[in-house]
Amino acid sequence: QQQVKQSPQSLIVQKGGISIINCAYENTAFDYFPWYQQFPGKGPALLIAIRPDVSEKKEGRFTISFNKSAKQFSLHIMDSQPGDSATYFCAAARGGATNKLIFGTGTLLAVQP
Amino acid sequence: EAGVTQFPSHSVIEKGQTVTLRCDPISGHDNLYWYRRVMGKEIKFLLHFVKESKQDESGMPNNRFLAERTGGTYSTLKVQPAELEDSGVYFCASRLAGGSYEQYFGPGTRLTVT
């Protein structure tokens, strides 16, 4: 059973456009929702994260929108650039002894110049 | 500050052979995690160390996988004997002790079992 569902699987956006990636989760005990960015040959790098007590968090061109009642969260990339082309993973974790991350399946983003 | 490092970056072995992957976490990070991504699927948790102790190994696929973290510094993940379905990218991540949730990932080891 997939605890974190991510869509779309792939996304093509024109330079300057808005990229939107969506995730939905099952477990209401999750209290940490990060997004990771991965370039080919590299490991996932933490991009931005949100806790469920806020509905939005913005860092530069990257924004997380969080809807607790719908159990959904999304990543918006404003003014998308070719350098943003990468695989993006959403994840969720529950506070406790382990804090293990439960990942979505990833979205391959291609930003065309 | 050096990030999480992993060795080797790529390993190709035959079915039935043994492979040992190594992870060096960020200095001072007590928490060390192993994850695996099989082609096209999600990154899946394997296990979690706090210093040298296994905190959670619920994600380990079977007893062919053995993880150690002697002295609470670097960790090794041994697969013996390797099977075809073990192919994938193995990531290591580390995290500070305390309330921080942030995990920092290494570049991964791509394991191919033929």
PDB file of C-alpha atoms in Angstrom:
ATOM      1  CA  GLN A   1       0.000   0.000   0.000  1.00  0.00           C
ATOM      2  CA  GLN A   2       1.436   3.302  -1.134  1.00  0.00           C
ATOM      3  CA  GLN A   3       1.271   5.672   1.833  1.00  0.00           C
ATOM      4  CA  VAL A   4       2.327   8.720  -0.203  1.00  0.00           C
ATOM      5  CA  LYS A   5       0.970   9.065  -3.730  1.00  0.00           C
ATOM      6  CA  GLN A   6       2.675  11.469  -6.117  1.00  0.00           C
ATOM      7  CA  SER A   7       1.574  12.837  -9.462  1.00  0.00           C
ATOM      8  CA  PRO A   8       2.289  13.389 -12.249  1.00  0.00           C
ATOM      9  CA  GLN A   9       4.986  10.849 -13.064  1.00  0.00           C
ATOM     10  CA  SER A  10       6.540  13.274 -15.533  1.00  0.00           C
ATOM     11  CA  LEU A  11       6.041  16.907 -16.399  1.00  0.00           C
ATOM     12  CA  ILE A  12       7.175  19.175 -19.215  1.00  0.00           C
ATOM     13  CA  VAL A  13       7.044  22.920 -18.629  1.00  0.00           C
ATOM     14  CA  GLN A  14       8.210  25.849 -20.701  1.00  0.00           C
ATOM     15  CA  LYS A  15      10.834  28.171 -19.294  1.00  0.00           C
ATOM     16  CA  GLY A  16       9.166  30.821 -17.171  1.00  0.00           C
ATOM     17  CA  GLY A  17       6.110  28.684 -16.502  1.00  0.00           C
ATOM     18  CA  ILE A  18       4.805  27.225 -13.246  1.00  0.00           C
ATOM     19  CA  SER A  19       5.558  23.610 -12.374  1.00  0.00           C
ATOM     20  CA  ILE A  20       3.086  21.923 -10.028  1.00  0.00           C
ATOM     21  CA  ILE A  21       3.599  18.512  -8.426  1.00  0.00           C
ATOM     22  CA  ASN A  22       1.013  16.982  -6.151  1.00  0.00           C
ATOM     23  CA  CYS A  23       1.159  14.489  -3.304  1.00  0.00           C
ATOM     24  CA  ALA A  24      -1.461  12.846  -1.150  1.00  0.00           C
ATOM     25  CA  TYR A  25      -0.899  10.924   2.068  1.00  0.00           C
ATOM     26  CA  GLU A  26      -2.848   8.408   4.104  1.00  0.00           C
ATOM     27  CA  ASN A  27      -1.485   8.539   7.625  1.00  0.00           C
ATOM     28  CA  THR A  28      -2.757  11.485   9.676  1.00  0.00           C
ATOM     29  CA  ALA A  29       0.089  10.930  12.134  1.00  0.00           C
ATOM     30  CA  PHE A  30       2.588  12.331   9.632  1.00  0.00           C
ATOM     31  CA  ASP A  31       3.861  15.698  10.824  1.00  0.00           C
ATOM     32  CA  TYR A  32       6.727  16.548   8.474  1.00  0.00           C
ATOM     33  CA  PHE A  33       6.466  16.896   4.714  1.00  0.00           C
ATOM     34  CA  PRO A  34       9.692  17.557   2.767  1.00  0.00           C
ATOM     35  CA  TRP A  35      10.387  17.836  -0.915  1.00  0.00           C
ATOM     36  CA  TYR A  36      13.645  16.529  -2.336  1.00  0.00           C
ATOM     37  CA  GLN A  37      15.291  17.415  -5.639  1.00  0.00           C
ATOM     38  CA  GLN A  38      17.519  14.887  -7.369  1.00  0.00           C
ATOM     39  CA  PHE A  39      19.800  15.470 -10.330  1.00  0.00           C
ATOM     40  CA  PRO A  40      21.160  12.520 -12.344  1.00  0.00           C
ATOM     41  CA  GLY A  41      24.009  10.781 -10.551  1.00  0.00           C
ATOM     42  CA  LYS A  42      23.399  12.683  -7.335  1.00  0.00           C
ATOM     43  CA  GLY A  43      21.525  11.898  -4.160  1.00  0.00           C
ATOM     44  CA  PRO A  44      18.237  13.545  -3.198  1.00  0.00           C
ATOM     45  CA  ALA A  45      18.787  17.041  -1.802  1.00  0.00           C
ATOM     46  CA  LEU A  46      16.357  18.609   0.642  1.00  0.00           C
ATOM     47  CA  LEU A  47      14.610  21.465  -1.137  1.00  0.00           C
ATOM     48  CA  ILE A  48      11.902  22.693   1.217  1.00  0.00           C
ATOM     49  CA  ALA A  49       9.777  21.210   3.992  1.00  0.00           C
ATOM     50  CA  ILE A  50       6.587  22.037   5.853  1.00  0.00           C
ATOM     51  CA  ARG A  51       4.928  21.072   9.106  1.00  0.00           C
ATOM     52  CA  PRO A  52       1.111  20.656   9.267  1.00  0.00           C
ATOM     53  CA  ASP A  53       0.541  23.744  11.405  1.00  0.00           C
ATOM     54  CA  VAL A  54       0.985  26.030   8.378  1.00  0.00           C
ATOM     55  CA  SER A  55      -0.778  26.007   5.013  1.00  0.00           C
ATOM     56  CA  GLU A  56       2.004  27.455   2.893  1.00  0.00           C
ATOM     57  CA  LYS A  57       5.757  27.882   2.938  1.00  0.00           C
ATOM     58  CA  LYS A  58       7.762  29.793   0.388  1.00  0.00           C
ATOM     59  CA  GLU A  59      11.487  29.784  -0.278  1.00  0.00           C
ATOM     60  CA  GLY A  60      12.506  31.757  -3.311  1.00  0.00           C
ATOM     61  CA  ARG A  61      10.745  30.335  -6.364  1.00  0.00           C
ATOM     62  CA  PHE A  62       9.646  27.205  -4.479  1.00  0.00           C
ATOM     63  CA  THR A  63       6.375  27.047  -2.521  1.00  0.00           C
ATOM     64  CA  ILE A  64       4.728  24.200  -0.642  1.00  0.00           C
ATOM     65  CA  SER A  65       0.955  24.365  -0.291  1.00  0.00           C
ATOM     66  CA  PHE A  66      -0.494  22.123   2.407  1.00  0.00           C
ATOM     67  CA  ASN A  67      -4.126  21.068   2.846  1.00  0.00           C
ATOM     68  CA  LYS A  68      -4.485  19.141   6.086  1.00  0.00           C
ATOM     69  CA  SER A  69      -8.186  18.309   5.708  1.00  0.00           C
ATOM     70  CA  ALA A  70      -7.652  16.901   2.232  1.00  0.00           C
ATOM     71  CA  LYS A  71      -4.375  15.204   3.245  1.00  0.00           C
ATOM     72  CA  GLN A  72      -2.645  16.743   0.242  1.00  0.00           C
ATOM     73  CA  PHE A  73       0.387  18.891  -0.360  1.00  0.00           C
ATOM     74  CA  SER A  74       1.970  20.275  -3.471  1.00  0.00           C
ATOM     75  CA  LEU A  75       5.153  21.871  -4.746  1.00  0.00           C
ATOM     76  CA  HIS A  76       4.946  24.925  -6.961  1.00  0.00           C
ATOM     77  CA  ILE A  77       7.995  26.094  -8.868  1.00  0.00           C
ATOM     78  CA  MET A  78       7.493  29.629 -10.146  1.00  0.00           C
ATOM     79  CA  ASP A  79       9.364  30.977 -13.163  1.00  0.00           C
ATOM     80  CA  SER A  80      10.674  27.480 -13.933  1.00  0.00           C
ATOM     81  CA  GLN A  81      14.184  27.362 -15.392  1.00  0.00           C
ATOM     82  CA  PRO A  82      16.019  24.692 -17.403  1.00  0.00           C
ATOM     83  CA  GLY A  83      18.280  24.234 -14.364  1.00  0.00           C
ATOM     84  CA  ASP A  84      15.234  23.060 -12.409  1.00  0.00           C
ATOM     85  CA  SER A  85      15.033  19.965 -14.628  1.00  0.00           C
ATOM     86  CA  ALA A  86      15.386  17.079 -12.169  1.00  0.00           C
ATOM     87  CA  THR A  87      13.412  14.402 -10.370  1.00  0.00           C
ATOM     88  CA  TYR A  88      11.343  15.664  -7.458  1.00  0.00           C
ATOM     89  CA  PHE A  89      10.244  13.485  -4.562  1.00  0.00           C
ATOM     90  CA  CYS A  90       7.698  14.304  -1.924  1.00  0.00           C
ATOM     91  CA  ALA A  91       7.940  12.524   1.389  1.00  0.00           C
ATOM     92  CA  ALA A  92       6.327  12.342   4.798  1.00  0.00           C
ATOM     93  CA  ALA A  93       7.530  11.413   8.249  1.00  0.00           C
ATOM     94  CA  ARG A  94       6.054  10.890  11.677  1.00  0.00           C
ATOM     95  CA  GLY A  95       7.762  12.201  14.742  1.00  0.00           C
ATOM     96  CA  GLY A  96       9.127   9.557  17.026  1.00  0.00           C
ATOM     97  CA  ALA A  97      12.150   7.397  17.529  1.00  0.00           C
ATOM     98  CA  THR A  98      12.847   6.812  13.847  1.00  0.00           C
ATOM     99  CA  ASN A  99      11.522   9.716  11.733  1.00  0.00           C
ATOM    100  CA  LYS A 100      11.882   7.520   8.670  1.00  0.00           C
ATOM    101  CA  LEU A 101      10.837   9.126   5.409  1.00  0.00           C
ATOM    102  CA  ILE A 102       8.021   7.645   3.330  1.00  0.00           C
ATOM    103  CA  PHE A 103       8.537   8.751  -0.260  1.00  0.00           C
ATOM    104  CA  GLY A 104       6.337   9.255  -3.269  1.00  0.00           C
ATOM    105  CA  THR A 105       7.367   7.661  -6.557  1.00  0.00           C
ATOM    106  CA  GLY A 106       8.960  10.808  -7.964  1.00  0.00           C
ATOM    107  CA  THR A 107       8.217  13.280 -10.765  1.00  0.00           C
ATOM    108  CA  LEU A 108      10.619  13.815 -13.625  1.00  0.00           C
ATOM    109  CA  LEU A 109      10.466  17.503 -14.515  1.00  0.00           C
ATOM    110  CA  ALA A 110      11.808  18.821 -17.806  1.00  0.00           C
ATOM    111  CA  VAL A 111      11.868  22.578 -18.303  1.00  0.00           C
ATOM    112  CA  GLN A 112      12.219  23.447 -21.958  1.00  0.00           C
ATOM    113  CA  PRO A 113      14.144  26.586 -22.932  1.00  0.00           C
TER     114      PRO A 113
ATOM    115  CA  GLU B   1      31.446  20.585   6.090  1.00  0.00           C
ATOM    116  CA  ALA B   2      31.661  17.340   4.146  1.00  0.00           C
ATOM    117  CA  GLY B   3      28.391  15.741   3.153  1.00  0.00           C
ATOM    118  CA  VAL B   4      27.335  12.116   3.311  1.00  0.00           C
ATOM    119  CA  THR B   5      29.663   9.942   1.246  1.00  0.00           C
ATOM    120  CA  GLN B   6      29.066   6.473  -0.132  1.00  0.00           C
ATOM    121  CA  PHE B   7      31.337   3.884  -1.652  1.00  0.00           C
ATOM    122  CA  PRO B   8      31.379   2.445  -4.234  1.00  0.00           C
ATOM    123  CA  SER B   9      29.351   4.612  -6.576  1.00  0.00           C
ATOM    124  CA  HIS B  10      28.551   1.617  -8.750  1.00  0.00           C
ATOM    125  CA  SER B  11      28.878  -2.136  -8.281  1.00  0.00           C
ATOM    126  CA  VAL B  12      28.138  -4.911 -10.743  1.00  0.00           C
ATOM    127  CA  ILE B  13      28.105  -8.430  -9.325  1.00  0.00           C
ATOM    128  CA  GLU B  14      26.788 -11.808 -10.294  1.00  0.00           C
ATOM    129  CA  LYS B  15      23.891 -13.506  -8.592  1.00  0.00           C
ATOM    130  CA  GLY B  16      25.111 -15.370  -5.546  1.00  0.00           C
ATOM    131  CA  GLN B  17      28.063 -13.086  -4.869  1.00  0.00           C
ATOM    132  CA  THR B  18      28.525 -10.808  -1.877  1.00  0.00           C
ATOM    133  CA  VAL B  19      28.693  -7.032  -1.932  1.00  0.00           C
ATOM    134  CA  THR B  20      29.405  -4.557   0.845  1.00  0.00           C
ATOM    135  CA  LEU B  21      28.309  -0.957   0.601  1.00  0.00           C
ATOM    136  CA  ARG B  22      29.764   1.750   2.811  1.00  0.00           C
ATOM    137  CA  CYS B  23      28.342   5.009   4.093  1.00  0.00           C
ATOM    138  CA  ASP B  24      30.112   7.806   5.938  1.00  0.00           C
ATOM    139  CA  PRO B  25      27.596  10.181   7.507  1.00  0.00           C
ATOM    140  CA  ILE B  26      28.054  13.869   8.190  1.00  0.00           C
ATOM    141  CA  SER B  27      30.344  14.246  11.180  1.00  0.00           C
ATOM    142  CA  GLY B  28      28.393  14.505  14.401  1.00  0.00           C
ATOM    143  CA  HIS B  29      25.186  13.006  13.012  1.00  0.00           C
ATOM    144  CA  ASP B  30      24.057  10.268  15.360  1.00  0.00           C
ATOM    145  CA  ASN B  31      21.243   9.108  13.095  1.00  0.00           C
ATOM    146  CA  LEU B  32      22.050   7.092   9.982  1.00  0.00           C
ATOM    147  CA  TYR B  33      19.539   5.669   7.534  1.00  0.00           C
ATOM    148  CA  TRP B  34      19.672   3.287   4.607  1.00  0.00           C
ATOM    149  CA  TYR B  35      17.140   3.549   1.793  1.00  0.00           C
ATOM    150  CA  ARG B  36      16.797   1.800  -1.558  1.00  0.00           C
ATOM    151  CA  ARG B  37      15.226   2.759  -4.844  1.00  0.00           C
ATOM    152  CA  VAL B  38      14.370   0.007  -7.253  1.00  0.00           C
ATOM    153  CA  MET B  39      14.000   1.157 -10.870  1.00  0.00           C
ATOM    154  CA  GLY B  40      11.050   3.500 -11.307  1.00  0.00           C
ATOM    155  CA  LYS B  41       9.646   2.985  -7.838  1.00  0.00           C
ATOM    156  CA  GLU B  42       9.703   5.017  -4.664  1.00  0.00           C
ATOM    157  CA  ILE B  43      12.699   5.356  -2.378  1.00  0.00           C
ATOM    158  CA  LYS B  44      12.068   2.852   0.413  1.00  0.00           C
ATOM    159  CA  PHE B  45      13.335   2.873   3.969  1.00  0.00           C
ATOM    160  CA  LEU B  46      15.533  -0.058   4.986  1.00  0.00           C
ATOM    161  CA  LEU B  47      16.802   0.712   8.459  1.00  0.00           C
ATOM    162  CA  HIS B  48      17.836   3.337  10.987  1.00  0.00           C
ATOM    163  CA  PHE B  49      20.781   3.518  13.356  1.00  0.00           C
ATOM    164  CA  VAL B  50      21.151   5.741  16.352  1.00  0.00           C
ATOM    165  CA  LYS B  51      24.877   5.752  16.968  1.00  0.00           C
ATOM    166  CA  GLU B  52      25.793   2.054  16.810  1.00  0.00           C
ATOM    167  CA  SER B  53      22.339   0.711  17.716  1.00  0.00           C
ATOM    168  CA  LYS B  54      19.679  -0.395  15.254  1.00  0.00           C
ATOM    169  CA  GLN B  55      16.614   1.672  16.073  1.00  0.00           C
ATOM    170  CA  ASP B  56      14.350   0.356  13.321  1.00  0.00           C
ATOM    171  CA  GLU B  57      15.114  -2.359  10.783  1.00  0.00           C
ATOM    172  CA  SER B  58      11.543  -2.933   9.670  1.00  0.00           C
ATOM    173  CA  GLY B  59      12.372  -2.193   6.034  1.00  0.00           C
ATOM    174  CA  MET B  60      15.102  -4.789   5.599  1.00  0.00           C
ATOM    175  CA  PRO B  61      13.876  -7.158   2.856  1.00  0.00           C
ATOM    176  CA  ASN B  62      15.226 -10.409   4.310  1.00  0.00           C
ATOM    177  CA  ASN B  63      18.124 -11.944   6.190  1.00  0.00           C
ATOM    178  CA  ARG B  64      20.448 -11.695   3.199  1.00  0.00           C
ATOM    179  CA  PHE B  65      20.919  -8.058   4.187  1.00  0.00           C
ATOM    180  CA  LEU B  66      23.149  -7.192   7.132  1.00  0.00           C
ATOM    181  CA  ALA B  67      23.850  -3.649   8.280  1.00  0.00           C
ATOM    182  CA  GLU B  68      26.413  -2.616  10.835  1.00  0.00           C
ATOM    183  CA  ARG B  69      27.629   0.616  12.335  1.00  0.00           C
ATOM    184  CA  THR B  70      30.570  -0.180  14.512  1.00  0.00           C
ATOM    185  CA  GLY B  71      31.632   2.655  16.793  1.00  0.00           C
ATOM    186  CA  GLY B  72      28.722   4.781  15.688  1.00  0.00           C
ATOM    187  CA  THR B  73      30.583   6.311  12.762  1.00  0.00           C
ATOM    188  CA  TYR B  74      30.459   4.798   9.277  1.00  0.00           C
ATOM    189  CA  SER B  75      28.030   2.053   8.337  1.00  0.00           C
ATOM    190  CA  THR B  76      28.186  -0.931   6.027  1.00  0.00           C
ATOM    191  CA  LEU B  77      25.396  -2.781   4.298  1.00  0.00           C
ATOM    192  CA  LYS B  78      26.235  -6.288   3.148  1.00  0.00           C
ATOM    193  CA  VAL B  79      24.154  -8.310   0.750  1.00  0.00           C
ATOM    194  CA  GLN B  80      24.958 -12.022   0.829  1.00  0.00           C
ATOM    195  CA  PRO B  81      24.143 -13.808  -1.402  1.00  0.00           C
ATOM    196  CA  ALA B  82      22.904 -11.212  -3.876  1.00  0.00           C
ATOM    197  CA  GLU B  83      19.795 -11.901  -5.956  1.00  0.00           C
ATOM    198  CA  LEU B  84      18.592 -10.218  -9.153  1.00  0.00           C
ATOM    199  CA  GLU B  85      15.853  -8.324  -7.286  1.00  0.00           C
ATOM    200  CA  ASP B  86      18.459  -6.623  -5.103  1.00  0.00           C
ATOM    201  CA  SER B  87      19.454  -4.392  -8.019  1.00  0.00           C
ATOM    202  CA  GLY B  88      18.754  -0.731  -7.398  1.00  0.00           C
ATOM    203  CA  VAL B  89      20.252   2.402  -5.943  1.00  0.00           C
ATOM    204  CA  TYR B  90      21.095   2.292  -2.243  1.00  0.00           C
ATOM    205  CA  PHE B  91      21.080   5.626  -0.472  1.00  0.00           C
ATOM    206  CA  CYS B  92      22.438   6.520   2.903  1.00  0.00           C
ATOM    207  CA  ALA B  93      21.211   9.544   4.841  1.00  0.00           C
ATOM    208  CA  SER B  94      22.164  11.101   8.136  1.00  0.00           C
ATOM    209  CA  ARG B  95      20.440  13.352  10.636  1.00  0.00           C
ATOM    210  CA  LEU B  96      21.417  15.258  13.737  1.00  0.00           C
ATOM    211  CA  ALA B  97      20.215  14.046  17.094  1.00  0.00           C
ATOM    212  CA  GLY B  98      17.361  15.841  18.773  1.00  0.00           C
ATOM    213  CA  GLY B  99      14.230  17.284  17.240  1.00  0.00           C
ATOM    214  CA  SER B 100      15.483  18.011  13.730  1.00  0.00           C
ATOM    215  CA  TYR B 101      13.753  16.002  11.012  1.00  0.00           C
ATOM    216  CA  GLU B 102      16.148  16.984   8.231  1.00  0.00           C
ATOM    217  CA  GLN B 103      17.880  14.075   6.569  1.00  0.00           C
ATOM    218  CA  TYR B 104      20.856  14.593   4.255  1.00  0.00           C
ATOM    219  CA  PHE B 105      21.428  12.038   1.550  1.00  0.00           C
ATOM    220  CA  GLY B 106      24.566  10.659  -0.009  1.00  0.00           C
ATOM    221  CA  PRO B 107      24.972  10.185  -3.767  1.00  0.00           C
ATOM    222  CA  GLY B 108      23.974   6.541  -3.610  1.00  0.00           C
ATOM    223  CA  THR B 109      25.470   3.247  -4.721  1.00  0.00           C
ATOM    224  CA  ARG B 110      24.017   1.759  -7.876  1.00  0.00           C
ATOM    225  CA  LEU B 111      23.999  -2.027  -7.461  1.00  0.00           C
ATOM    226  CA  THR B 112      23.481  -4.216 -10.491  1.00  0.00           C
ATOM    227  CA  VAL B 113      23.096  -7.952  -9.954  1.00  0.00           C
ATOM    228  CA  THR B 114      23.400 -10.001 -13.155  1.00  0.00           C
TER     229      THR B 114
END
